[in-house]
Coordinates of C-alpha atoms in Angstrom, one line a residue:
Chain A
X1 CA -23.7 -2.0 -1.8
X2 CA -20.8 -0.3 -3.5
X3 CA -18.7 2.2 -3.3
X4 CA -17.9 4.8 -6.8
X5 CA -14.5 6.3 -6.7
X6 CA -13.7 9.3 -9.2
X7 CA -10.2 9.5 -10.9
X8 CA -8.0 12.5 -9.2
X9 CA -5.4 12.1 -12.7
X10 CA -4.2 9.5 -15.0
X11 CA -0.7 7.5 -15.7
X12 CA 1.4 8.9 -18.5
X13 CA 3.7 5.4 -19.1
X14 CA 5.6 4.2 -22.0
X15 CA 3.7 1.1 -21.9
X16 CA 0.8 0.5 -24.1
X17 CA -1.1 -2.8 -22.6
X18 CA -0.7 -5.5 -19.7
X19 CA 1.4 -8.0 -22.1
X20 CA 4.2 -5.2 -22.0
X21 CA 3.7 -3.6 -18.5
X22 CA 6.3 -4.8 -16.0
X23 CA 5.1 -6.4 -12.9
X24 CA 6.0 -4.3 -9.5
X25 CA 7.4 -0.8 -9.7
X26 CA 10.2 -2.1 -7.8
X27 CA 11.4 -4.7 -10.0
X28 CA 11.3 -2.1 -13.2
X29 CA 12.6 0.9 -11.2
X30 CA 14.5 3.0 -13.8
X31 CA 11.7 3.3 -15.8
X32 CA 9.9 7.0 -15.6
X33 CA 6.8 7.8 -16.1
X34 CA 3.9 10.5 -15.1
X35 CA 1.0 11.4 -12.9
X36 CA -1.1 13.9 -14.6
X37 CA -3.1 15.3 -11.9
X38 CA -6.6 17.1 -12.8
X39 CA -6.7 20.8 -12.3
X40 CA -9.3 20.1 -9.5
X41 CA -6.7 18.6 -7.5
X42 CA -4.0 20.3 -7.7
X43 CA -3.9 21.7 -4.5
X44 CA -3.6 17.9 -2.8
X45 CA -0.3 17.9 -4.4
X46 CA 1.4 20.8 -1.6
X47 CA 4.4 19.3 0.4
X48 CA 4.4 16.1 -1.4
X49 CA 7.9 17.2 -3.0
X50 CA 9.5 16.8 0.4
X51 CA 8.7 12.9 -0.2
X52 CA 11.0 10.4 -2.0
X53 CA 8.5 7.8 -2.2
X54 CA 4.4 7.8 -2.7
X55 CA 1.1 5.2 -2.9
X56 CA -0.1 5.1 -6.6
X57 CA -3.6 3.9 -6.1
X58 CA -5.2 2.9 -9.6
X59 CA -8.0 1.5 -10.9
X60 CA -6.5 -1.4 -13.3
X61 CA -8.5 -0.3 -16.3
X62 CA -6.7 -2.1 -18.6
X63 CA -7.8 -5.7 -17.1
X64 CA -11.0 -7.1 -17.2
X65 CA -12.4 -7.6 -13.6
X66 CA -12.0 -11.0 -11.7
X67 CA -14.9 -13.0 -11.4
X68 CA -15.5 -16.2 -9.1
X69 CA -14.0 -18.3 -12.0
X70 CA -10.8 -16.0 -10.9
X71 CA -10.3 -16.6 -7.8
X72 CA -7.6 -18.6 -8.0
X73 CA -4.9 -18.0 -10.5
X74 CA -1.5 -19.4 -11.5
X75 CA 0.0 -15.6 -10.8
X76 CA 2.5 -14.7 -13.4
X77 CA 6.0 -16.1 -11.5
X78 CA 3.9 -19.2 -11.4
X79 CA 3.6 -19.7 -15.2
X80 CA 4.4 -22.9 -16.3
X81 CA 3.9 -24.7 -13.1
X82 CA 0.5 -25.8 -13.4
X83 CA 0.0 -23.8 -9.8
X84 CA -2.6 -22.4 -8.5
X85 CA -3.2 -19.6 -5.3
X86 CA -6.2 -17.7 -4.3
X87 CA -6.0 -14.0 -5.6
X88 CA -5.8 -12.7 -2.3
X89 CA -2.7 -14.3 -1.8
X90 CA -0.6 -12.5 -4.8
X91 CA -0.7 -9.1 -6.9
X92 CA -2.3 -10.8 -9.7
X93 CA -4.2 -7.8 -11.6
X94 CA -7.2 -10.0 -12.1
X95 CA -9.0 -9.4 -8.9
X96 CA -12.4 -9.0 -7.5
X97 CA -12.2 -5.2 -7.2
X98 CA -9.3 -3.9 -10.2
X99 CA -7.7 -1.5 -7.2
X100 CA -3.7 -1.6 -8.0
X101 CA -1.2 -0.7 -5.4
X102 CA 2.4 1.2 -6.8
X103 CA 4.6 2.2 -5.0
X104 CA 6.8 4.8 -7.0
X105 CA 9.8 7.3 -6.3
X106 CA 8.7 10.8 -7.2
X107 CA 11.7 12.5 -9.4
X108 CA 9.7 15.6 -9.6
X109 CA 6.4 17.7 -8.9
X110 CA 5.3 20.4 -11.5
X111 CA 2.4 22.4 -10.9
X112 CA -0.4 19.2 -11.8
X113 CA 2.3 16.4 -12.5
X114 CA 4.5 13.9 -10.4
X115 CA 7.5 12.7 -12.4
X116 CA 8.2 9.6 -10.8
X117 CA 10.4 5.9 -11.6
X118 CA 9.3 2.8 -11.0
X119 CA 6.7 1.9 -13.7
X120 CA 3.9 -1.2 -13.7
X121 CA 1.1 1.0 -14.9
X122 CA -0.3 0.5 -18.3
X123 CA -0.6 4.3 -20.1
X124 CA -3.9 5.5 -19.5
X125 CA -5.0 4.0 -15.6
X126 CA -6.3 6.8 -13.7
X127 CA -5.3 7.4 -10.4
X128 CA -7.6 7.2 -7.9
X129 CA -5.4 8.2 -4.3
X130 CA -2.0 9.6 -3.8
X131 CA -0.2 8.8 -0.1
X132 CA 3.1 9.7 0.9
X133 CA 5.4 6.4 1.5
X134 CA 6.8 6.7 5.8
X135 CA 9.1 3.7 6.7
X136 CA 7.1 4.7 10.5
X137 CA 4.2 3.5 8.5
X138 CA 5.2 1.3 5.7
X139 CA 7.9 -1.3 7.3
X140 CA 7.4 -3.9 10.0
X141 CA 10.0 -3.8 12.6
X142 CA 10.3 -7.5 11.9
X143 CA 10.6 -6.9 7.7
X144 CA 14.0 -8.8 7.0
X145 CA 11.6 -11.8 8.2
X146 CA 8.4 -11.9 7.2
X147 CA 7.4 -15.1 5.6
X148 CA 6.2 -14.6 2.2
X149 CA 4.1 -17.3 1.2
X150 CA 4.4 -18.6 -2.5
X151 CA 6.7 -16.1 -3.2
X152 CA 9.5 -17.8 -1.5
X153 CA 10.2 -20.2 -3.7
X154 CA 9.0 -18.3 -6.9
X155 CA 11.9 -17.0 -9.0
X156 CA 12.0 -12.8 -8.7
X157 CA 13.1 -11.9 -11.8
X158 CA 15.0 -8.6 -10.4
X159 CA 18.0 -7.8 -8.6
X160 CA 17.5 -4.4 -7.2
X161 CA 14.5 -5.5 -5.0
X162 CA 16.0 -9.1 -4.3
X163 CA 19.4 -6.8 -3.1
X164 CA 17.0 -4.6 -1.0
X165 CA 15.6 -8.1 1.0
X166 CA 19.6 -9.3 1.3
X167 CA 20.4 -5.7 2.7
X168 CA 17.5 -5.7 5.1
X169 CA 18.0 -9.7 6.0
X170 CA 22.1 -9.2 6.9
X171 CA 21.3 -6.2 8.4
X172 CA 19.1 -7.5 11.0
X173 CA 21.2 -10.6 11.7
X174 CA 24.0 -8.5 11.9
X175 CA 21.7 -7.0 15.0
X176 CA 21.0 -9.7 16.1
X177 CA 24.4 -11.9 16.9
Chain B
X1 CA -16.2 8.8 -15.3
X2 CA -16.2 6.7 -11.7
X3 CA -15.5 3.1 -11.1
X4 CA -17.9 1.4 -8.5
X5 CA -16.3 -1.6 -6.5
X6 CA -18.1 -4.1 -4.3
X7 CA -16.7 -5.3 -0.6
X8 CA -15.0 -8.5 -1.1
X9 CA -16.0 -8.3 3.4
X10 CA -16.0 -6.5 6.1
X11 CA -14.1 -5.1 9.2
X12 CA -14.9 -6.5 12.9
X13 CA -12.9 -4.1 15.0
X14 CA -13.2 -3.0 18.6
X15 CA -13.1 0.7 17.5
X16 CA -16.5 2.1 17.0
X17 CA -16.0 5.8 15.7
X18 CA -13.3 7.7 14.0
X19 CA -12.5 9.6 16.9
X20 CA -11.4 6.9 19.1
X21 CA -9.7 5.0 16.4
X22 CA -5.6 4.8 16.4
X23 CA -4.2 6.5 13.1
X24 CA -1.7 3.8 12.0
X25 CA -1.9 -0.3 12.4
X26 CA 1.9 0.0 13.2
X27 CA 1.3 3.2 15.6
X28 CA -1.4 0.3 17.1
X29 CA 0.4 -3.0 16.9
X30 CA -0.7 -5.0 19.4
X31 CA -4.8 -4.9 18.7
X32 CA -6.6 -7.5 17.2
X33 CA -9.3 -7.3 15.1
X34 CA -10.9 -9.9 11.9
X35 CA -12.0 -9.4 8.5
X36 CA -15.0 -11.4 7.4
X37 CA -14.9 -12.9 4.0
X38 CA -18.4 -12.8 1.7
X39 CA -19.4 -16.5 0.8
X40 CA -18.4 -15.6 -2.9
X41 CA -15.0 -14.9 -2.1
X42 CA -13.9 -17.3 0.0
X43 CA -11.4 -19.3 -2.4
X44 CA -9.4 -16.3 -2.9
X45 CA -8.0 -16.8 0.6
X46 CA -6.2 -19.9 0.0
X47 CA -2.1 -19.6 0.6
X48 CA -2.8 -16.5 2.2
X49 CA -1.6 -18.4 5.8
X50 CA 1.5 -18.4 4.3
X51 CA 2.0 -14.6 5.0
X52 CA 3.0 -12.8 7.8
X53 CA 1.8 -8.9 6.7
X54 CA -1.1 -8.3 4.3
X55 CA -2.7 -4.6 3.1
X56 CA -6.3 -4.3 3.4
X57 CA -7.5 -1.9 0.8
X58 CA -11.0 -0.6 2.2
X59 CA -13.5 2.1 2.0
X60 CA -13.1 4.3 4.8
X61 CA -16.7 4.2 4.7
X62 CA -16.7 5.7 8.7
X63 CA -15.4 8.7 7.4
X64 CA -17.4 11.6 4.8
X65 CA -15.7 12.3 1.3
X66 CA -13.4 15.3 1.1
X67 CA -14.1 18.0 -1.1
X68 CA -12.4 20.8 -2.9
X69 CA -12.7 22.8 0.1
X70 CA -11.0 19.5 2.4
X71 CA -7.8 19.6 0.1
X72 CA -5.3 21.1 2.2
X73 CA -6.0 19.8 6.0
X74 CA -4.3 19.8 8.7
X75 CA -3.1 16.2 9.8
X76 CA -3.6 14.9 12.9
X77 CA -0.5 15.1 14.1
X78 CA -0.5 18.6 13.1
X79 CA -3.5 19.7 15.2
X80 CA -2.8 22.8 16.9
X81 CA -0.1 24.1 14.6
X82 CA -2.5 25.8 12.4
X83 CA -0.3 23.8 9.4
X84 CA -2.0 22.6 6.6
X85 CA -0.9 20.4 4.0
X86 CA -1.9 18.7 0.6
X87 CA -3.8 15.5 1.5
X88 CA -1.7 14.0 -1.0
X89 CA 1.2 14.6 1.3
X90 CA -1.1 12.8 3.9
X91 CA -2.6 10.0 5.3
X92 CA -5.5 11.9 6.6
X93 CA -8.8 10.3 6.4
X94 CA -10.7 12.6 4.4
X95 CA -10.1 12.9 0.8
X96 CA -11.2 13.1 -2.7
X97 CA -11.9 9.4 -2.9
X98 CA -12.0 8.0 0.5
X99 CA -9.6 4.7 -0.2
X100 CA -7.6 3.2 3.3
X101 CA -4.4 1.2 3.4
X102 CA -3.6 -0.5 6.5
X103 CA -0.7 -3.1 6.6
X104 CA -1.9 -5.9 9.0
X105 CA -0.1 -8.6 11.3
X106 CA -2.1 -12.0 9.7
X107 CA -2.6 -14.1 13.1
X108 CA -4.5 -16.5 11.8
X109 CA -6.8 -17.6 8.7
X110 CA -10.3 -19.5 8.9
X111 CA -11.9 -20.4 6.4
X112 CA -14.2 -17.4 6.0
X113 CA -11.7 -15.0 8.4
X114 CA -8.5 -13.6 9.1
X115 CA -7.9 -12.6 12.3
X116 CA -5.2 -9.8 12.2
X117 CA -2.6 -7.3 14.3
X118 CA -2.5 -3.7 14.1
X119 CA -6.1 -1.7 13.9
X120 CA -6.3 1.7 12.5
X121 CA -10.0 0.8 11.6
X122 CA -13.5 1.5 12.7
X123 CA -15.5 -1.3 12.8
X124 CA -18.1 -2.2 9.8
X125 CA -15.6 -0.5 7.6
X126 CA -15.9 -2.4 3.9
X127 CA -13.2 -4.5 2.7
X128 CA -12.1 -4.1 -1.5
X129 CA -8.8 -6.0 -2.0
X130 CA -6.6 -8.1 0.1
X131 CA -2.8 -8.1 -1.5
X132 CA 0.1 -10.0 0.6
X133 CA 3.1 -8.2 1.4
X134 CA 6.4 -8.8 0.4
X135 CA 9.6 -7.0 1.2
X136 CA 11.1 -7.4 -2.6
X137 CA 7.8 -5.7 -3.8
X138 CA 6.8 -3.0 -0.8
X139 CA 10.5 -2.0 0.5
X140 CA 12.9 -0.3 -1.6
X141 CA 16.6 -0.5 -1.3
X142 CA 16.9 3.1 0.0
X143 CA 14.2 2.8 2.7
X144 CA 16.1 3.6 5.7
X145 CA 17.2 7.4 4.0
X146 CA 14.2 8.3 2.5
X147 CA 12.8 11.9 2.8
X148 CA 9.6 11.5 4.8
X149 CA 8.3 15.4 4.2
X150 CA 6.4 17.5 6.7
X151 CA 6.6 14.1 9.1
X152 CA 10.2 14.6 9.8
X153 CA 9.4 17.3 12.0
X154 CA 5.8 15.9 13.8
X155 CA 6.1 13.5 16.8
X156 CA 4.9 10.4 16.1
X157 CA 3.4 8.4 19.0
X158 CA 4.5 5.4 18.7
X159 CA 7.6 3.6 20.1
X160 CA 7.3 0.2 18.1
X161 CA 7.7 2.2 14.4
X162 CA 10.3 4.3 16.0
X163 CA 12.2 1.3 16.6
X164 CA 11.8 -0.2 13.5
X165 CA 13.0 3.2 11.4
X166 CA 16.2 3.7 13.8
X167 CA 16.6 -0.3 13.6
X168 CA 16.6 -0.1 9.3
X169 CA 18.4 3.6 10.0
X170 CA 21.6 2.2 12.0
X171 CA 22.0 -1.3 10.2
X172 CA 22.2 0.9 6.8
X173 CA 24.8 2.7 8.2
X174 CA 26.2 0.0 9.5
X175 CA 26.9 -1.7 6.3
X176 CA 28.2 2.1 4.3
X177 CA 30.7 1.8 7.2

């Protein structure tokens, strides 16, 4: 059984292949870049300008598919360490099913493009699904504490996101005394 | 040009039809429902306990395809209004390729399972990707003021996310004071 999925546009991004891409939208988010969306589809695109943030769902085009010998990778913040965690587990781009997850800020819609920041799409994936970003949605009451595995102790190499966590962590205590 | 992706498992949920099934996992919190890992992908699981939220990527397999004619619906929680909107600027169920993102409480992994929180899915609905969510990666710094579209104005039914918007809303403002 599987399931075919048609691409509803492609990424316009200043970065060429995977070696160069930047790892999470969010910890590369000055970067622009571009959804072109094709002229079939166009009319998805209405009200989506009232929306600071959307879903990017890709097809990672530029990776080769993980296979069972891939199941469990040393992700990326892991290099070096000799560590190993099951795919499922991180954002590594070699998975089972290349679907990729981006979470952008939309700067601008023209009539069949998104202008948006927050780039870790090689130039040339094509876009599969578009969904507005609603906190409602999108953020567990309990956010400031999830646990987050592996992550935890791996160095984020950002400080916009890691300020985002602080902001949402010593808000909540601030709640909370 | 289509890619073609394979269920890594499958959904066992208490919901049997689209009609009867919530719209949200965090407008449905406190259900409970599993995924089943395949065999194959079993050993992509491991350090996935360590997690407290995951997104299941699926194929909303319950539901049929949208069409050029399906571009432009009217949300559910626009039903009655006679509004329509692009289903880009939507989380509606039908659409051009029929991808779901639900953001799941983990309970508890098995070795083959993961018993989860939050159901916004019909059972026997086809699992692609599991990716573990972290705030640094999922929340950006601006989440609490983000323009949220045509759902500024629709009720949504739900106390829990309610709470947790007005809770990230108030501690922002908190700290600009």
């Amino acid at each position: 059984m599987t399931f075919a999925f048609q691409p509803i546009g492609v990424i316009k991004s200043p970065y060429r292949d995977v070696y160069t891409t930047p790892i999470q939208t969010l910890l590369n988010p000055d970067a622009r870049a571009q959804v072109r969306v094709y002229e079939k589809f166009v009319a998805g695109l209405a009200g989506l300008d009232g929306f600071d943030y959307a879903y990017l769902i890709t097809a990672l085009s530029a990776v080769p598919a993980g296979d069972a010998n891939s199941l469990q990778p040393t992700p990326i913040l892991l290099r070096g360490t000799g560590r190993h965690v099951g795919v499922f587990a991180t954002r590594f781009p070699l998975r089972p099913n290349s679907v990729g997850l981006s979470l952008v800020r939309i700067q601008a819609i023209g009539r069949d493009t998104i202008d948006f920041s927050g780039v870790d799409m090689v130039d040339g994936t094509p876009v599969l699904d578009i969904k507005p970003w609603v906190p409602a949605f999108d953020v567990p009451a309990s956010a400031a504490d999830v646990r987050i595995g592996w992550y935890a102790g791996a160095d984020l190499p950002t400080r916009p996101a890691r300020a985002a966590r602080r902001k949402l962590k010593s808000a909540t205590t601030e709640k909370e005394r």
